[in-house]
PDB file of C-alpha atoms in Angstrom:
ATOM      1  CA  UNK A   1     195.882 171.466 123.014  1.00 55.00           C
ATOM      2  CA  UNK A   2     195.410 170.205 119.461  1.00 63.00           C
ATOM      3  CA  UNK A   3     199.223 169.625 119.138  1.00 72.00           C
ATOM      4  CA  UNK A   4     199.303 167.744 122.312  1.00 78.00           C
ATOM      5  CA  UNK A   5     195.722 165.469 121.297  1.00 79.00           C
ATOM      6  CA  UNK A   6     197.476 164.597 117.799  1.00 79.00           C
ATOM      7  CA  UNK A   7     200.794 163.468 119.493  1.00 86.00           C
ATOM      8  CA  UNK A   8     199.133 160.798 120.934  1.00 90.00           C
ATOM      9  CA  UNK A   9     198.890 157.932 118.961  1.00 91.00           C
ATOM     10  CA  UNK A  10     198.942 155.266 120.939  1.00 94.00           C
ATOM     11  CA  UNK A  11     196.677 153.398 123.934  1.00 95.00           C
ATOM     12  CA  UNK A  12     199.615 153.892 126.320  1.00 95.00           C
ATOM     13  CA  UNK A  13     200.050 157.497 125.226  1.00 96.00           C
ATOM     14  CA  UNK A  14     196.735 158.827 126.180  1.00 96.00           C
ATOM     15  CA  UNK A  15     196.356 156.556 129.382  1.00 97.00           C
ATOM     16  CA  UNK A  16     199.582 158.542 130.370  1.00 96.00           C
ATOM     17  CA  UNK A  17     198.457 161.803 129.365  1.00 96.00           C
ATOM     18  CA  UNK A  18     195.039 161.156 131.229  1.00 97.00           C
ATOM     19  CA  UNK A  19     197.314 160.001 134.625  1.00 96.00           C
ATOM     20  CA  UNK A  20     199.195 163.334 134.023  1.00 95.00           C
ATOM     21  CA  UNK A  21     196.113 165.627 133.790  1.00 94.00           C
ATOM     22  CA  UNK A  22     196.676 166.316 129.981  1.00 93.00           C
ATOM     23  CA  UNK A  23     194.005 165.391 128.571  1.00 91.00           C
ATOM     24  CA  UNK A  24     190.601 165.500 130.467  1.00 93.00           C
ATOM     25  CA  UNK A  25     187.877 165.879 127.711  1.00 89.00           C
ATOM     26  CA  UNK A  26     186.935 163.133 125.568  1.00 87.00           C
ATOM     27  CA  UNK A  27     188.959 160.615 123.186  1.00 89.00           C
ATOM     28  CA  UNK A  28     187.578 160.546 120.035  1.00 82.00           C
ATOM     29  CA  UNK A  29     190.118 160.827 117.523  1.00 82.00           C
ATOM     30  CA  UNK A  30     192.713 159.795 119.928  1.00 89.00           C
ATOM     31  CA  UNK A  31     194.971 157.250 119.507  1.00 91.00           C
ATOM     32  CA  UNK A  32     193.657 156.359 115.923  1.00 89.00           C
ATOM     33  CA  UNK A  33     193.251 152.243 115.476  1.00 90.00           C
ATOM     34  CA  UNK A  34     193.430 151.602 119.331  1.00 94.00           C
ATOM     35  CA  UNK A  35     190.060 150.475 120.633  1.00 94.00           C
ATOM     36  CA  UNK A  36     188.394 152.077 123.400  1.00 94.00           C
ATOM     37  CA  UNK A  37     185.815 151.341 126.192  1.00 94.00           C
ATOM     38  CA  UNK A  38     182.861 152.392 128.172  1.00 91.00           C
ATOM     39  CA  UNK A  39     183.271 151.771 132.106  1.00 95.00           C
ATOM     40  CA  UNK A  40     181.275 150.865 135.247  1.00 96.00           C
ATOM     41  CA  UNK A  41     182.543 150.109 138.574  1.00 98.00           C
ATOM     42  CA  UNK A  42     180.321 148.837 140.784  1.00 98.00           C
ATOM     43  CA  UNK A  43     180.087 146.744 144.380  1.00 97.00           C
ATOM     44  CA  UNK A  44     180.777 143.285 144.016  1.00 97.00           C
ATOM     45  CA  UNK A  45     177.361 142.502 146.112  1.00 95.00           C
ATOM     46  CA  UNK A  46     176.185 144.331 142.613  1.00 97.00           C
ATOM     47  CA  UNK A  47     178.763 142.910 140.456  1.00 97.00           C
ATOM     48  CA  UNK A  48     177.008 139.856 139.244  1.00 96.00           C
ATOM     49  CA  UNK A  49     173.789 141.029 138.726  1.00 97.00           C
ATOM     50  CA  UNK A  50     175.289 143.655 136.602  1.00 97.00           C
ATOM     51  CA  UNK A  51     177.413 141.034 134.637  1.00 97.00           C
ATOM     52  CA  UNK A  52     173.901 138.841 134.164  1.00 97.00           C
ATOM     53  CA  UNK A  53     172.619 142.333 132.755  1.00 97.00           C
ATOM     54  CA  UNK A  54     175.499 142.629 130.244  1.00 96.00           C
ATOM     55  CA  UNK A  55     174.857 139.375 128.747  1.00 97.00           C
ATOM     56  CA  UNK A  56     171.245 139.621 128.013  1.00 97.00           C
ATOM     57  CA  UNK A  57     171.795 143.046 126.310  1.00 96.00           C
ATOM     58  CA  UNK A  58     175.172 142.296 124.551  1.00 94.00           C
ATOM     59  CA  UNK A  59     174.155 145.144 121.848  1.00 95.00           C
ATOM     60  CA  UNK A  60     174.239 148.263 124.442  1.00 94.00           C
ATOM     61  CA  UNK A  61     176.509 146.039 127.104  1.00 95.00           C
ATOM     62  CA  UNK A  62     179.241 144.130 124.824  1.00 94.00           C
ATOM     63  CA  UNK A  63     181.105 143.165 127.527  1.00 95.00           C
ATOM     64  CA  UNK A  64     185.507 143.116 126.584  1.00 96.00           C
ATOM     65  CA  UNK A  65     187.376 142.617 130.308  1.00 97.00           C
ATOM     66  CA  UNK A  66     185.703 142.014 134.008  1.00 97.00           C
ATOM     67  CA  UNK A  67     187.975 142.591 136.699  1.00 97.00           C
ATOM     68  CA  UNK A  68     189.036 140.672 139.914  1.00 96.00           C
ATOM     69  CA  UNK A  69     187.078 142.513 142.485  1.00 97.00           C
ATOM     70  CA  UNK A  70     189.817 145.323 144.365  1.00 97.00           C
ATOM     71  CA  UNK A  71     191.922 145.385 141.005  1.00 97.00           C
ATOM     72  CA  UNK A  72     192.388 148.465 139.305  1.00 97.00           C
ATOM     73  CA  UNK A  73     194.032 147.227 136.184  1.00 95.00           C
ATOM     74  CA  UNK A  74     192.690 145.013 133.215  1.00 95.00           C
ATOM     75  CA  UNK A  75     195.204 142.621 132.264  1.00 92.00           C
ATOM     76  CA  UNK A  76     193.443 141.884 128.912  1.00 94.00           C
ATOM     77  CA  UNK A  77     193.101 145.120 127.291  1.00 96.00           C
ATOM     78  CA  UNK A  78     196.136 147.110 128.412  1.00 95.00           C
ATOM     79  CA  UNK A  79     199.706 146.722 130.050  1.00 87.00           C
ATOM     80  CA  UNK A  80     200.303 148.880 133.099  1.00 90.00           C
ATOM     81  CA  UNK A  81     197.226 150.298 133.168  1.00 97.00           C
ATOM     82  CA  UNK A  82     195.348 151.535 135.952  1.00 98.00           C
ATOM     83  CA  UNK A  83     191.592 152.445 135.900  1.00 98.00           C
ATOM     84  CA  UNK A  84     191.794 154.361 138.657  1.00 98.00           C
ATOM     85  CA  UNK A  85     193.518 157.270 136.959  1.00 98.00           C
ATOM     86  CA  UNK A  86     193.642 156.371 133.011  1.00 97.00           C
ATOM     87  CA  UNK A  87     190.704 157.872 131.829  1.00 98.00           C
ATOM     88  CA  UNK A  88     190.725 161.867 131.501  1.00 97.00           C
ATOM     89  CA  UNK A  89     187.299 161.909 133.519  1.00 97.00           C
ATOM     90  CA  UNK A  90     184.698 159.862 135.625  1.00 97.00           C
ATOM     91  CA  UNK A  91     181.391 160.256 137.058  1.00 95.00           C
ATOM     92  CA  UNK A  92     180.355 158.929 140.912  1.00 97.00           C
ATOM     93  CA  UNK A  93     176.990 158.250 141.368  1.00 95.00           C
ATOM     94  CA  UNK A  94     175.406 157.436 145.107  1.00 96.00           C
ATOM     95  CA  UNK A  95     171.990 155.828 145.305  1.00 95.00           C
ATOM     96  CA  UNK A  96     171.493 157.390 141.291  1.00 91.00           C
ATOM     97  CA  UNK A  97     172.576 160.723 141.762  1.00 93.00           C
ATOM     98  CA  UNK A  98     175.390 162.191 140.242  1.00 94.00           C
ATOM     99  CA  UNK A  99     177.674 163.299 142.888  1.00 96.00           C
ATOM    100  CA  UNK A 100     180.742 164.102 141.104  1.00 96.00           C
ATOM    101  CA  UNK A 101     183.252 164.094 137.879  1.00 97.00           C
ATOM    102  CA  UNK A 102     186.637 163.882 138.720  1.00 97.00           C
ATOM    103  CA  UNK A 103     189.853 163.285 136.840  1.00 97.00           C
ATOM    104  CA  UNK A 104     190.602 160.663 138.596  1.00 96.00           C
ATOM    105  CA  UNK A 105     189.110 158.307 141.354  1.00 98.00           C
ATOM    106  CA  UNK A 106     191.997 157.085 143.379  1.00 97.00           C
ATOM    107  CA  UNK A 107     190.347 158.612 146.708  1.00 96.00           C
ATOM    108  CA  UNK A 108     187.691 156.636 145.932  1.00 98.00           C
ATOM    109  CA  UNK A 109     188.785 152.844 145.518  1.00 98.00           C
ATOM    110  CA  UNK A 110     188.070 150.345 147.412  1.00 97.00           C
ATOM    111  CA  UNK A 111     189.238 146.282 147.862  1.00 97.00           C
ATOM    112  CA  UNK A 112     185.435 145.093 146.468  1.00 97.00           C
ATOM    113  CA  UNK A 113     185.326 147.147 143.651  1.00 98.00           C
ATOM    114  CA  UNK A 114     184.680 145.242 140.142  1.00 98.00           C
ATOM    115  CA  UNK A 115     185.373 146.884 136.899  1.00 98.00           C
ATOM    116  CA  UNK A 116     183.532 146.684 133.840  1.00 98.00           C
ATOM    117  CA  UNK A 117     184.736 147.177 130.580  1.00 97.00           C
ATOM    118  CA  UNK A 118     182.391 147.572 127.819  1.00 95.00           C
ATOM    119  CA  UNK A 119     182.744 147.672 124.114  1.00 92.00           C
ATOM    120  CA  UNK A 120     182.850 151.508 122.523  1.00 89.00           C
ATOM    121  CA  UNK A 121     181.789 152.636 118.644  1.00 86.00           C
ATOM    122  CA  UNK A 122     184.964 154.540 118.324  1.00 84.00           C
ATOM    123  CA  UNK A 123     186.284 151.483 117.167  1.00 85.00           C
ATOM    124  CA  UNK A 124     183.211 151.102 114.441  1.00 89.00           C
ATOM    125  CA  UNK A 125     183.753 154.723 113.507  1.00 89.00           C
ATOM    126  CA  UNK A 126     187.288 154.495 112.469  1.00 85.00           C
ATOM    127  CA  UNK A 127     185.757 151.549 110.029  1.00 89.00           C
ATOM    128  CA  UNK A 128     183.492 153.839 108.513  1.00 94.00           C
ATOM    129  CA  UNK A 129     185.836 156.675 107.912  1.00 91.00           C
ATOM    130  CA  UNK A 130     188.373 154.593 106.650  1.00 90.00           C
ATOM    131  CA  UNK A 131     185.563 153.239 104.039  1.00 93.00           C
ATOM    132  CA  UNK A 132     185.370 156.879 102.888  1.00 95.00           C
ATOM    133  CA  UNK A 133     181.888 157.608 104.994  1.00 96.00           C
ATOM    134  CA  UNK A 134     181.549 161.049 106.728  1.00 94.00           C
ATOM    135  CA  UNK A 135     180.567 161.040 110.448  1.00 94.00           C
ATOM    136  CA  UNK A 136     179.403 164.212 111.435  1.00 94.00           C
ATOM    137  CA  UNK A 137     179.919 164.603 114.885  1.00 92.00           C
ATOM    138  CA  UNK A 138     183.769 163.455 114.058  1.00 87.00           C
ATOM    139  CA  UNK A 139     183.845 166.276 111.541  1.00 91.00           C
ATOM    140  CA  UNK A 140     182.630 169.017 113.384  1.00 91.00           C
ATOM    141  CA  UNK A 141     184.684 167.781 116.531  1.00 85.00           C
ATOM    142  CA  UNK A 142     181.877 167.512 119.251  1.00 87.00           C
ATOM    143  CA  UNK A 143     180.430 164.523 121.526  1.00 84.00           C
ATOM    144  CA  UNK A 144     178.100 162.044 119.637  1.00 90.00           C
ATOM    145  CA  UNK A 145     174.588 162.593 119.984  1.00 94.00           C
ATOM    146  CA  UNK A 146     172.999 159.855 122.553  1.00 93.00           C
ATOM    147  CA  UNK A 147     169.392 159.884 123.842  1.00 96.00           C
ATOM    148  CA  UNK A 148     167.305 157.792 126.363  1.00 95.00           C
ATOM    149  CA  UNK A 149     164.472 155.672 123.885  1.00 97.00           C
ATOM    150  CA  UNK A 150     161.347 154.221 125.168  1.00 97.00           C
ATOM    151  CA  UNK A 151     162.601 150.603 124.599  1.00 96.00           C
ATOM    152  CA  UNK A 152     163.403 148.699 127.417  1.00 95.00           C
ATOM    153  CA  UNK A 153     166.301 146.950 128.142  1.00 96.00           C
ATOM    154  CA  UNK A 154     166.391 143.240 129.891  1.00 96.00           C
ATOM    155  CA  UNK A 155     166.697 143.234 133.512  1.00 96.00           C
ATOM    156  CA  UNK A 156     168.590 141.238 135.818  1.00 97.00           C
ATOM    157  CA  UNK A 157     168.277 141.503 139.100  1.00 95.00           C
ATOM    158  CA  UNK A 158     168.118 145.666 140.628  1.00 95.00           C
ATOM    159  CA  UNK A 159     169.097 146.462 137.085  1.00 96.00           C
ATOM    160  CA  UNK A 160     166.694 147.557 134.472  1.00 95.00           C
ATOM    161  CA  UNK A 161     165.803 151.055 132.307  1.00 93.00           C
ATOM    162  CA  UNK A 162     166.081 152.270 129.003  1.00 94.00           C
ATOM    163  CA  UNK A 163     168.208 152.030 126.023  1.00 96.00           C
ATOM    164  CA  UNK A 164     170.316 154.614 124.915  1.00 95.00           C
ATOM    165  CA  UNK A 165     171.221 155.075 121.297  1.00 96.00           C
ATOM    166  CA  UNK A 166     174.222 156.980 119.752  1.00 95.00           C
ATOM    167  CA  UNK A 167     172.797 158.675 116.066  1.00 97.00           C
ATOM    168  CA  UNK A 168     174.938 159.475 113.164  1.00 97.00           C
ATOM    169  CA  UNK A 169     172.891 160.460 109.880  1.00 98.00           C
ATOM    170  CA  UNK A 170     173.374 159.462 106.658  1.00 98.00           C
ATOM    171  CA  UNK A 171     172.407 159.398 103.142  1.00 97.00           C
ATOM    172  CA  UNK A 172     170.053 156.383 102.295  1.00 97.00           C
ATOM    173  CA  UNK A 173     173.009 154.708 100.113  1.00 97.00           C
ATOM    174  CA  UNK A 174     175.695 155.298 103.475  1.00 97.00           C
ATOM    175  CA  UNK A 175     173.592 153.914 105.566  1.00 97.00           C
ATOM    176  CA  UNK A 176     172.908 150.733 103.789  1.00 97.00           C
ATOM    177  CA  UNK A 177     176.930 150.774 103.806  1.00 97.00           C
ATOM    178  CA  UNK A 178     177.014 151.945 107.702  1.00 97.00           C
ATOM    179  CA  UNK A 179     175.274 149.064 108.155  1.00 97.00           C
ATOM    180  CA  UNK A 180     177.250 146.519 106.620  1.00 96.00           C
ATOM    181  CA  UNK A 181     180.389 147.618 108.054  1.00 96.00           C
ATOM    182  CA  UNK A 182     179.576 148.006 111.623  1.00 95.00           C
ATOM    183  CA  UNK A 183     177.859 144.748 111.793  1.00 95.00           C
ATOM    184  CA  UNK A 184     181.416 143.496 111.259  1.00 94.00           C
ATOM    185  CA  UNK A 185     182.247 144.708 114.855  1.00 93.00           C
ATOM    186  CA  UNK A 186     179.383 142.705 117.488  1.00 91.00           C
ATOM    187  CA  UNK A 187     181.741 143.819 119.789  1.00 87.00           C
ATOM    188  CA  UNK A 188     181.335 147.591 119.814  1.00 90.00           C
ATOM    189  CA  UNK A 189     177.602 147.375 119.666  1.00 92.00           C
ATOM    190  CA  UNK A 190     177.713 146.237 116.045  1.00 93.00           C
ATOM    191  CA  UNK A 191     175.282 146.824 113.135  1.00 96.00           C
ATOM    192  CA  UNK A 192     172.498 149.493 114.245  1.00 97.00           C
ATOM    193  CA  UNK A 193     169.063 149.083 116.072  1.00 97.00           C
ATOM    194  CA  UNK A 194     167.125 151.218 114.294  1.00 97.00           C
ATOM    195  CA  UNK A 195     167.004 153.617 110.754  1.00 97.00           C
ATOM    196  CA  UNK A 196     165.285 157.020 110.568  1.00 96.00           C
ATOM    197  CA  UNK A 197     161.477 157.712 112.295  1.00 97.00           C
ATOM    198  CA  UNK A 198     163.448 158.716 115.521  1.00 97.00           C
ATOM    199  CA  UNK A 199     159.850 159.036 117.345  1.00 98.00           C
ATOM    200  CA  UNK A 200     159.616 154.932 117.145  1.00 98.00           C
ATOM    201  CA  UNK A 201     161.797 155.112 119.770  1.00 98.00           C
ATOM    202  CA  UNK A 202     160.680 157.750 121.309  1.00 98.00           C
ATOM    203  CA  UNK A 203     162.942 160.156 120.754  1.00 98.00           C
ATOM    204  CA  UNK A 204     160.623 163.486 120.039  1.00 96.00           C
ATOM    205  CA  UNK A 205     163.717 166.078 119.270  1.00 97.00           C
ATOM    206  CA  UNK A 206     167.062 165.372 117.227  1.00 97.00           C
ATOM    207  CA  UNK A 207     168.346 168.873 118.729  1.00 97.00           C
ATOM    208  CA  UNK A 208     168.112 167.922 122.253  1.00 97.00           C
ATOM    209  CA  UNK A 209     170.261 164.837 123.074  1.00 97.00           C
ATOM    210  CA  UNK A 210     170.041 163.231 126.526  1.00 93.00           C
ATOM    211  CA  UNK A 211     174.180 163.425 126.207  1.00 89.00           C
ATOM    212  CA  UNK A 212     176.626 164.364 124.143  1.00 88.00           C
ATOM    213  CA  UNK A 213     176.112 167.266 121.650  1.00 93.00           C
ATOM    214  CA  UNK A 214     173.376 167.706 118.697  1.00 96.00           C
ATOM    215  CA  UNK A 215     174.774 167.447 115.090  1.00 96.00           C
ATOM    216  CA  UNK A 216     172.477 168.860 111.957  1.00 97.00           C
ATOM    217  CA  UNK A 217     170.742 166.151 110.060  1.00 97.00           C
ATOM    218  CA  UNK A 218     170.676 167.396 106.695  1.00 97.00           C
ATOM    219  CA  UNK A 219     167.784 167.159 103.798  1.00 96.00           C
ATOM    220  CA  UNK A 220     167.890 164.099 102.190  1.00 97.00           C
ATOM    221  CA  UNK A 221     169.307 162.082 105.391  1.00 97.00           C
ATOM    222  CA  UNK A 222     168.891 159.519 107.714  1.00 97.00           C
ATOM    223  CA  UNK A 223     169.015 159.345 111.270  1.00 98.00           C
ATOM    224  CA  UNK A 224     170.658 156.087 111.924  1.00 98.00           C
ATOM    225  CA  UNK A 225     170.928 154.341 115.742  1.00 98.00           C
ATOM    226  CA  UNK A 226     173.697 152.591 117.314  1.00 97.00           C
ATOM    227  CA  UNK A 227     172.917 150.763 120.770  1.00 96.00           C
ATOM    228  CA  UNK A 228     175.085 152.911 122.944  1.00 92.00           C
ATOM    229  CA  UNK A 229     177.399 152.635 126.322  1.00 86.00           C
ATOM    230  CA  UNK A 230     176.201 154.952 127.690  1.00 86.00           C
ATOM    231  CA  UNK A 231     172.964 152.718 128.438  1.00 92.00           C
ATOM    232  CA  UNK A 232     174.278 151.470 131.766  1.00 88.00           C
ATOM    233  CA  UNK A 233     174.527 154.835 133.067  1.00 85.00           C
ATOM    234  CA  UNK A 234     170.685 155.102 132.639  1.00 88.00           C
ATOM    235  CA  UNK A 235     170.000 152.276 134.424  1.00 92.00           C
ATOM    236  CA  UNK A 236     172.375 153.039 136.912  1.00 89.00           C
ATOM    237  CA  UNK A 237     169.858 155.950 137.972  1.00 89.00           C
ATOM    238  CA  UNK A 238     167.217 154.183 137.595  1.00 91.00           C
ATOM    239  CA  UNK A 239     168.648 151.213 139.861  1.00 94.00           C
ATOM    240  CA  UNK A 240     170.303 153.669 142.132  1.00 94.00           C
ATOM    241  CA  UNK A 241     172.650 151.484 143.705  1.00 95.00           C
ATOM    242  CA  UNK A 242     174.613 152.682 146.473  1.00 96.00           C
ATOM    243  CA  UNK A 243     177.961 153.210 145.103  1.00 97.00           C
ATOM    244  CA  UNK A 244     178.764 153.238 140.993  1.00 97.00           C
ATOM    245  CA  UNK A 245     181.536 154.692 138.725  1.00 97.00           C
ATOM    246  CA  UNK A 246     181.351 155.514 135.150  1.00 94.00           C
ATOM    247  CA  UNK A 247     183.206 157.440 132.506  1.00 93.00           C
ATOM    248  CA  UNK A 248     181.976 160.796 131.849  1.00 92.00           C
ATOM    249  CA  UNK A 249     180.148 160.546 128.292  1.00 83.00           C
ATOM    250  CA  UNK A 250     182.692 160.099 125.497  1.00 84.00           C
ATOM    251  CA  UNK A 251     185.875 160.469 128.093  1.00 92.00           C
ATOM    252  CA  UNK A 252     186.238 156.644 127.366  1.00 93.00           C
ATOM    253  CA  UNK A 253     189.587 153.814 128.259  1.00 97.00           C
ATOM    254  CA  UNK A 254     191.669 153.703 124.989  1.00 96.00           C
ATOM    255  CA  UNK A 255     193.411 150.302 125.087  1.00 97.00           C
ATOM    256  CA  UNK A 256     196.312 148.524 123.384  1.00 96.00           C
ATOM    257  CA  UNK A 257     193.881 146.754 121.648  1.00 94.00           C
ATOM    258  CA  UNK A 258     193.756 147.262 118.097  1.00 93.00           C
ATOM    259  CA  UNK A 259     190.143 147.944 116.311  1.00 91.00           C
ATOM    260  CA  UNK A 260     191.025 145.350 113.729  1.00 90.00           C
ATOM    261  CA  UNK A 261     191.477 142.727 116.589  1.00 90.00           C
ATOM    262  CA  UNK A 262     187.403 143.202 117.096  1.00 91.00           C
ATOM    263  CA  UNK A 263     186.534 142.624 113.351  1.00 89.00           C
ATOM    264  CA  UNK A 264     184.916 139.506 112.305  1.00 88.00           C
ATOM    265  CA  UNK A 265     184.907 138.269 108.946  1.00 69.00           C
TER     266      UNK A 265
END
């Protein structure tokens, strides 16, 4: 499986090897350069409430590509792609609940269905490796950490609830670094929210993330916290609208879209 994750080193690559059944754990590391997403798929009688949520929390909700209710396929972020089976796996949530996480969701679509596609910090990641900075989940090849805080996000309309934050840690130094260069990319969440003292947000246990998989902070380190993409899913159950979509945590869209493209100077 390794061999087969490392040959893929493009956007189009891995949206054809999710489409085959390849690969159907998450992308991190995959396709090296190409920017990924976060997705939602919701209604359109829910559509534009969730768009008015997006834009007052652009720093959990950076918003890249809407979709023409029905469609299937951005036409900004990828050629001949089709959401409906390009991601390796989704979740279906009914009134909140999580109902199901299949590999793909073409049983599922329907003609007033709006897709959401939602800046990821894969794209800062690959910034801060390239600058030389370890990230630890990266290096010991699991999900990042993400938990629920007590901070509330905007609402608009049915949708309101928590942010969720991704944490990396880092020595003091990195993260005055970590800081600088992710706040070159406001489009995958940008700079972070929020540096050590984990309980300010309410966050009483580093070891038990809400998703993805704990990492060790080590002595002498900082817990530092990126908004996260994962946010809408927590509002989603707390909304509980009658019909959603989402990517399963860290089983994101990679797109032809270049990380650099998202820089700003």
């Amino acid at each position: 499986m390794n061999d087969i994750r490392s040959s893929l080193q493009t956007g189009a690559q891995v949206r054809r090897a999710c489409r085959e059944g390849t690969i159907t754990g998450q992308t991190s590391g995959l396709a090296p350069g190409f920017a990924q997403a976060n997705l939602v798929i919701l209604r359109e009688q829910d559509a534009s409430q969730f768009l008015e949520f997006c834009q007052k929390n652009p720093k959990p909700c950076p918003l890249l590509e809407v979709t023409k209710a029905g469609d299937p396929g951005p036409h900004q972020l990828a050629k001949n792609a089709d959401l409906r089976t390009d991601l390796p796996r989704y979740r279906v949530w009914k009134h909140g609940e999580l109902v199901e996480e299949p590999t793909d969701i073409n049983h599922l679509w329907q003609d007033d269905l709006v897709s959401f596609l939602i800046g990821c910090s894969f794209t800062f990641e690959s910034a801060l490796i390239e600058a030389g900075l370890s990230v630890r989940h990266v290096d010991l090849g699991v999900n990042v950490p993400m938990y629920r805080t007590t901070i509330a996000c905007e609402s608009a309309g049915i949708f309101s609830g928590p942010l969720v934050v991704s944490m990396r840690p880092f020595k003091p130094a990195d993260a005055i670094r970590a800081v600088q260069i992710t706040g070159q990319f406001p489009a995958v969440h940008g700079a972070p929210v929020h540096l050590g003292f984990p309980e300010q947000l309410g966050i009483t246990n580093l070891a038990q993330p809400d998703f993805g998989e704990a990492v060790p902070v080590e002595p002498g380190e900082l817990p530092v916290f990126w908004a996260c993409g994962v946010t809408p899913q927590a509002v989603l159950m707390q909304a509980k609208p009658e019909f959603a979509i989402t990517h399963s945590p860290g089983c994101m869209f990679v797109s032809d879209l270049k990380d650099e493209d998202l820089k700003v100077s």
